Coordinates of C-alpha atoms in Angstrom, one line a residue:
M1 CA 37.9 -105.0 -16.5
E2 CA 39.9 -104.4 -20.0
T3 CA 43.1 -104.6 -17.6
K4 CA 42.1 -108.0 -15.9
I5 CA 41.4 -109.3 -19.1
Q6 CA 44.9 -108.1 -20.7
S7 CA 46.5 -109.6 -17.7
L8 CA 45.3 -112.9 -18.4
L9 CA 45.9 -112.5 -22.2
N10 CA 49.6 -111.9 -21.6
L11 CA 49.6 -115.4 -20.3
M12 CA 49.3 -116.4 -24.2
G13 CA 52.3 -114.8 -25.4
G14 CA 52.9 -111.8 -27.4
N15 CA 50.9 -112.3 -30.3
P16 CA 48.1 -109.1 -30.6
W17 CA 46.4 -110.7 -33.4
L18 CA 46.1 -114.5 -31.7
K19 CA 44.8 -112.2 -28.4
A20 CA 42.3 -110.3 -30.3
G21 CA 41.1 -113.4 -32.1
V22 CA 40.5 -115.3 -28.6
V23 CA 38.7 -112.1 -26.7
A24 CA 36.5 -111.9 -30.5
L25 CA 35.4 -115.6 -29.7
V26 CA 34.9 -115.8 -25.9
A27 CA 32.8 -112.8 -26.6
L28 CA 30.8 -114.0 -29.3
I29 CA 30.3 -117.8 -27.0
A30 CA 29.6 -115.5 -23.9
A31 CA 27.4 -113.5 -25.6
Y32 CA 25.4 -116.7 -26.9
V33 CA 25.4 -118.4 -23.4
L34 CA 24.2 -115.4 -21.5
T35 CA 21.5 -114.0 -23.9
G36 CA 20.1 -117.7 -24.1
I37 CA 20.2 -118.7 -20.1
L38 CA 18.3 -114.7 -19.3
K39 CA 15.9 -115.9 -22.4
A40 CA 15.1 -118.9 -20.7
L41 CA 14.7 -117.2 -17.4
L42 CA 12.6 -114.9 -18.7
K43 CA 10.3 -117.1 -20.1
R44 CA 9.4 -118.9 -16.9
I45 CA 8.4 -115.5 -15.8
V46 CA 6.5 -114.5 -18.4
T47 CA 4.8 -117.5 -18.5
R48 CA 3.1 -117.0 -15.1
T49 CA 1.2 -113.9 -16.5
A50 CA -2.0 -113.4 -18.3
F51 CA -0.2 -110.4 -20.5
E52 CA 0.3 -111.6 -24.1
F53 CA 2.6 -108.5 -25.0
D54 CA 5.3 -109.6 -22.3
D55 CA 5.8 -112.9 -24.2
Q56 CA 6.6 -111.2 -27.6
L57 CA 9.2 -108.8 -25.5
V58 CA 11.2 -111.7 -24.5
E59 CA 11.3 -112.8 -28.3
I60 CA 12.8 -109.5 -29.4
I61 CA 15.1 -108.9 -26.5
R62 CA 17.6 -111.1 -26.9
P63 CA 19.4 -109.8 -30.2
P64 CA 20.1 -106.3 -28.9
L65 CA 22.0 -108.4 -26.2
F66 CA 23.3 -110.3 -27.9
Y67 CA 25.0 -107.8 -30.4
M68 CA 25.5 -105.6 -27.5
L69 CA 27.8 -108.2 -25.9
L70 CA 29.2 -109.1 -29.2
M71 CA 30.2 -105.4 -29.7
I72 CA 32.0 -105.0 -26.7
G73 CA 34.1 -108.0 -27.1
L74 CA 34.8 -106.7 -30.6
S75 CA 35.8 -103.4 -29.4
I76 CA 37.9 -104.9 -26.8
A77 CA 39.8 -106.9 -29.4
V78 CA 40.1 -103.9 -31.7
R79 CA 41.9 -102.2 -28.8
I80 CA 44.4 -105.0 -28.3
T81 CA 45.4 -105.0 -31.9
P82 CA 48.5 -103.1 -33.4
L83 CA 46.5 -101.4 -35.6
N84 CA 47.0 -97.2 -35.7
E85 CA 44.9 -95.0 -33.7
S86 CA 42.6 -93.8 -36.8
V87 CA 42.2 -97.4 -38.2
Q88 CA 40.8 -98.3 -34.6
G89 CA 38.5 -95.4 -34.5
N90 CA 36.9 -95.8 -37.7
I91 CA 36.7 -99.5 -36.6
M92 CA 35.2 -98.5 -33.5
A93 CA 33.0 -96.0 -35.3
T94 CA 31.3 -98.7 -37.3
L95 CA 31.0 -101.0 -34.4
Q96 CA 29.0 -98.2 -32.8
S97 CA 26.8 -97.6 -35.6
I98 CA 25.9 -101.5 -35.8
S99 CA 25.2 -101.4 -32.2
V100 CA 22.5 -98.3 -32.9
L101 CA 21.0 -99.5 -35.7
V102 CA 20.1 -103.2 -33.5
W103 CA 18.7 -101.1 -30.8
M104 CA 16.9 -99.0 -33.4
V105 CA 15.1 -102.2 -34.9
F106 CA 14.7 -103.3 -31.4
A107 CA 13.0 -99.9 -30.3
I108 CA 10.7 -99.9 -33.3
R109 CA 9.3 -103.4 -32.7
F110 CA 9.4 -102.4 -28.5
A111 CA 6.7 -99.2 -29.7
K112 CA 4.8 -101.7 -31.9
I113 CA 4.4 -104.0 -29.2
I114 CA 3.4 -101.6 -26.4
L115 CA 1.2 -99.0 -28.8
H116 CA -0.7 -102.3 -30.3
A117 CA -1.4 -103.8 -26.4
V118 CA -2.7 -100.6 -25.2
A119 CA -4.8 -100.1 -28.6
N120 CA -6.2 -103.7 -28.0
R121 CA -7.4 -102.9 -24.5
Q122 CA -11.2 -103.2 -24.3
D123 CA -11.4 -99.7 -22.4
A124 CA -9.2 -98.1 -24.9
T125 CA -10.6 -94.5 -24.5
G126 CA -7.7 -92.4 -25.1
F127 CA -5.4 -91.2 -27.6
I128 CA -4.0 -94.7 -28.7
Q129 CA -7.1 -96.9 -30.3
P130 CA -6.9 -99.1 -33.4
R131 CA -8.1 -96.5 -35.8
T132 CA -5.2 -94.0 -34.5
L133 CA -2.9 -97.0 -34.3
P134 CA -0.7 -96.3 -37.5
L135 CA -0.4 -92.9 -36.8
F136 CA 1.4 -93.6 -33.6
D137 CA 2.8 -96.5 -35.0
N138 CA 4.8 -94.1 -37.9
L139 CA 5.8 -91.6 -35.1
A140 CA 7.3 -93.8 -33.2
T141 CA 9.2 -95.3 -36.0
I142 CA 10.4 -91.8 -37.2
L143 CA 11.3 -91.1 -33.7
A144 CA 13.7 -93.7 -33.2
I145 CA 15.4 -93.6 -37.0
A146 CA 16.0 -89.4 -35.7
V147 CA 17.6 -90.7 -32.9
A148 CA 19.7 -93.7 -34.3
T149 CA 20.9 -91.1 -37.1
Y150 CA 21.8 -88.8 -34.2
M151 CA 23.8 -91.3 -32.5
I152 CA 25.5 -92.5 -35.7
F153 CA 26.7 -89.3 -36.6
S154 CA 28.2 -88.8 -33.0
A155 CA 29.9 -91.8 -33.3
W156 CA 31.3 -91.0 -36.3
G157 CA 32.3 -87.4 -35.1
I158 CA 30.0 -85.3 -37.3
D159 CA 28.9 -82.0 -35.8
M160 CA 24.8 -82.3 -36.0
T161 CA 25.0 -78.4 -35.2
A162 CA 25.0 -76.9 -39.0
W163 CA 22.9 -80.1 -40.0
M164 CA 19.7 -79.6 -37.6
A165 CA 20.2 -75.6 -38.1
S166 CA 19.6 -76.2 -42.0
A167 CA 16.9 -78.6 -41.4
G168 CA 15.2 -75.9 -39.6
V169 CA 15.1 -73.3 -41.8
A170 CA 14.3 -75.9 -44.5
G171 CA 11.5 -76.8 -42.6
I172 CA 10.3 -73.1 -42.0
A173 CA 10.4 -72.7 -45.8
I174 CA 8.8 -75.9 -46.2
G175 CA 6.1 -74.9 -43.8
F176 CA 5.1 -71.9 -45.5
A177 CA 5.3 -73.1 -49.4
A178 CA 3.0 -76.3 -47.9
K179 CA 0.9 -74.7 -45.3
D180 CA -2.4 -76.0 -46.9
T181 CA -0.9 -79.8 -46.7
V182 CA 0.5 -79.1 -43.0
A183 CA -3.2 -77.7 -42.1
N184 CA -4.9 -80.8 -43.0
L185 CA -2.0 -83.4 -41.7
I186 CA -2.5 -81.3 -38.3
S187 CA -6.3 -81.7 -38.8
G188 CA -6.4 -85.1 -39.7
V189 CA -4.5 -85.9 -36.4
F190 CA -7.1 -84.1 -34.4
I191 CA -10.0 -86.0 -36.5
L192 CA -8.1 -89.2 -35.6
T193 CA -7.5 -88.7 -32.1
D194 CA -11.1 -86.3 -31.2
T195 CA -13.0 -89.4 -33.5
P196 CA -16.0 -86.9 -34.3
Y197 CA -16.9 -89.2 -36.9
K198 CA -15.3 -93.2 -38.0
I199 CA -15.4 -95.2 -41.2
G200 CA -19.3 -96.5 -41.9
D201 CA -20.7 -93.3 -40.4
Y202 CA -23.0 -91.4 -42.2
I203 CA -22.6 -87.7 -42.1
V204 CA -24.0 -84.8 -43.1
L205 CA -21.8 -81.4 -43.7
D206 CA -22.8 -78.0 -43.6
S207 CA -22.7 -77.6 -47.7
G208 CA -25.8 -80.1 -47.7
E209 CA -23.7 -83.5 -48.7
R210 CA -24.6 -86.7 -46.8
G211 CA -22.9 -90.0 -47.0
E212 CA -20.9 -92.7 -45.8
V213 CA -17.5 -92.1 -44.5
T214 CA -15.4 -94.8 -46.4
D215 CA -11.9 -93.5 -45.3
I216 CA -10.2 -91.3 -42.9
G217 CA -6.6 -90.2 -43.9
I218 CA -3.9 -87.7 -42.5
R219 CA -5.0 -85.6 -45.7
S220 CA -8.4 -86.0 -46.4
T221 CA -11.7 -87.8 -45.6
R222 CA -13.7 -89.7 -48.4
I223 CA -17.5 -89.8 -48.4
L224 CA -19.8 -91.8 -50.7
T225 CA -23.2 -90.5 -51.3
R226 CA -26.2 -92.1 -51.5
D227 CA -25.8 -91.7 -55.5
D228 CA -22.5 -93.4 -55.4
V229 CA -20.5 -90.1 -55.9
E230 CA -17.1 -90.0 -53.7
L231 CA -16.3 -87.0 -51.9
T232 CA -12.3 -86.1 -51.2
I233 CA -12.8 -83.6 -48.4
P234 CA -9.6 -82.0 -47.3
N235 CA -9.5 -82.6 -43.3
S236 CA -9.0 -78.9 -43.0
I237 CA -12.3 -78.1 -44.2
M238 CA -13.8 -81.1 -42.1
G239 CA -12.2 -79.9 -38.9
N240 CA -13.7 -76.3 -39.5
T241 CA -17.1 -76.6 -40.5
K242 CA -19.9 -78.3 -38.6
V243 CA -21.1 -81.9 -39.1
I244 CA -23.8 -84.0 -38.1
N245 CA -23.3 -87.3 -37.4
E246 CA -26.4 -89.3 -37.9
S247 CA -24.7 -92.8 -37.1
G248 CA -23.6 -91.1 -33.4
G249 CA -25.3 -91.3 -30.1
P250 CA -26.1 -94.3 -28.0
H251 CA -26.7 -96.7 -30.9
E252 CA -26.7 -96.2 -34.7
K253 CA -30.7 -96.0 -35.0
Y254 CA -32.2 -93.7 -37.2
R255 CA -35.3 -91.8 -36.4
I256 CA -37.6 -91.0 -39.7
R257 CA -40.4 -88.1 -39.9
I258 CA -43.3 -88.8 -42.4
P259 CA -45.5 -85.7 -42.3
V260 CA -49.1 -86.3 -43.3
G261 CA -51.6 -84.0 -43.7
V262 CA -55.6 -84.8 -43.6
A263 CA -58.6 -82.8 -44.5
Y264 CA -60.6 -81.1 -41.8
G265 CA -63.4 -83.1 -40.5
S266 CA -61.2 -86.5 -40.9
D267 CA -61.4 -88.8 -37.6
T268 CA -58.0 -88.0 -35.6
A269 CA -58.2 -91.9 -33.7
Q270 CA -58.6 -93.3 -37.1
V271 CA -55.7 -91.1 -38.8
R272 CA -53.5 -92.3 -35.7
R273 CA -54.6 -95.9 -35.8
I274 CA -53.7 -96.5 -39.6
L275 CA -50.7 -95.0 -39.1
M276 CA -49.5 -97.0 -36.1
D277 CA -50.3 -100.2 -38.3
I278 CA -48.5 -99.0 -41.2
A279 CA -45.4 -98.3 -39.0
G280 CA -46.1 -101.5 -37.4
D281 CA -46.4 -103.8 -40.7
C282 CA -43.1 -102.5 -42.3
G283 CA -40.5 -104.9 -42.0
K284 CA -37.7 -102.8 -41.8
V285 CA -39.3 -100.5 -38.9
C286 CA -37.7 -101.0 -35.8
R287 CA -39.7 -102.8 -33.0
Y288 CA -37.9 -100.4 -30.3
P289 CA -38.4 -97.5 -29.7
D290 CA -41.8 -98.0 -30.1
A291 CA -43.5 -95.8 -33.1
R292 CA -45.2 -92.7 -32.5
V293 CA -48.1 -90.2 -33.9
R294 CA -48.0 -86.8 -33.5
F295 CA -51.0 -84.4 -34.1
R296 CA -48.6 -80.9 -35.0
A297 CA -50.8 -78.2 -36.1
F298 CA -53.9 -77.0 -37.9
G299 CA -52.4 -76.4 -41.1
A300 CA -53.7 -73.7 -43.8
S301 CA -55.7 -76.6 -45.3
S302 CA -55.2 -79.6 -43.6
L303 CA -54.9 -81.3 -39.9
D304 CA -50.9 -81.8 -39.8
F305 CA -49.8 -85.2 -38.2
E306 CA -46.2 -86.5 -38.1
L307 CA -45.3 -90.3 -38.3
L308 CA -42.4 -91.1 -36.2
C309 CA -40.3 -94.3 -36.0
W310 CA -36.9 -95.8 -35.9
V311 CA -34.8 -97.7 -38.5
D312 CA -31.5 -99.8 -37.8
R313 CA -29.4 -98.0 -40.0
P314 CA -29.6 -94.3 -41.8
S315 CA -28.9 -95.5 -44.9
L316 CA -32.3 -97.2 -44.9
R317 CA -34.2 -93.7 -44.8
G318 CA -35.0 -93.3 -48.6
Q319 CA -36.1 -96.8 -48.4
V320 CA -38.3 -96.9 -45.6
T321 CA -39.6 -93.4 -46.4
D322 CA -40.5 -94.7 -49.8
M323 CA -42.5 -97.7 -48.5
L324 CA -44.2 -95.9 -45.7
L325 CA -45.5 -93.1 -48.2
E326 CA -47.1 -95.7 -50.7
D327 CA -48.7 -97.9 -47.8
I328 CA -50.2 -94.4 -46.1
Y329 CA -51.6 -93.5 -49.4
N330 CA -53.1 -96.5 -50.0
R331 CA -54.5 -96.9 -46.9
F332 CA -56.0 -93.6 -46.8
N333 CA -57.8 -94.2 -50.0
A334 CA -59.0 -97.7 -48.9
E335 CA -60.6 -95.9 -45.6
G336 CA -61.8 -92.6 -47.1
V337 CA -59.2 -90.3 -45.3
E338 CA -59.0 -87.6 -47.6
I339 CA -55.3 -86.1 -47.9
P340 CA -56.1 -82.6 -49.4
Y341 CA -54.4 -80.4 -52.0
D342 CA -54.4 -77.4 -53.6
K343 CA -57.9 -76.6 -55.4
Q344 CA -58.4 -73.4 -57.1
D345 CA -61.7 -72.2 -58.6
I346 CA -62.2 -69.9 -61.5
Y347 CA -65.3 -67.7 -61.8
I348 CA -66.3 -66.0 -64.5
K349 CA -68.2 -62.8 -64.1
E350 CA -69.4 -62.3 -67.6
M351 CA -68.4 -63.8 -70.9
P352 CA -67.1 -61.4 -73.5
E353 CA -69.4 -60.5 -75.9
R354 CA -69.1 -62.0 -79.9
S355 CA -68.2 -59.3 -82.2
S356 CA -70.4 -59.2 -84.8

């Protein structure tokens, strides 16, 4: 192709700079016209589809194609000039570096569009989900920058072998020095992808801490306790401990258990009725699933019942428990149901004699 272009340029005379200028101008016009036509054709095609991401792809495809055609024309123009090979080589390396940077930006934008389209699917159940999207965005950006850096170094004739070996040795040293940080980062990736809990869930740890998850970072997880104290726990610990997710399961509702003891001789039917009435009258107790009362055991000094009911969120456990206990105490007093408690009777065998 370059030979054909050279034969056409020979018709213009022997001025190489004029020829180079004409080639650059023709390349600019051709790049503008061809990419404009291609964009118009692609727009007609994507308007017939129901997807949104293809429209975004059409908007970002023109700049890299435009600069690619322009750089090809400029490269031909540089070769036509009477500059020495060293200067031409530097100019060519500069043009290649610019092309690599343009395509790097396109790759980053392209990856973001694809990742967002995959994450926003209604049936998104894989690794790429809205909560893990920032992680994959960063990974795609880092990968694009790394590849572009390698290509730019290659364009300038710089051997990357020594650099990569040095980076490998440095990476090993940094890994040993920051092994805890690396462990937290890896655990953070697994937590984001495996999702044992999410922001807003109430979780209980092995150590007894209970609270709402407020943030899941790459290094740590933050929990806000019911005392409004924020706990920051490294992800390496979260990944190796037992976590009870009270907000997990098919729904977020949480079951409350209220143990109740009544004295022997009490009417069990009356006790059941009172407890069910109290659960039904409480506005914060869910109507579904239904509340229920269970006779659990014959205690040492009481008949042990348990009131089971559901609340909408685990955070309501303390408030609703307080309301139910107060209502149970007042209703039992009003209806004569005895709540047993430990009693001790002291018998004095004989009074000590008074000293004279």
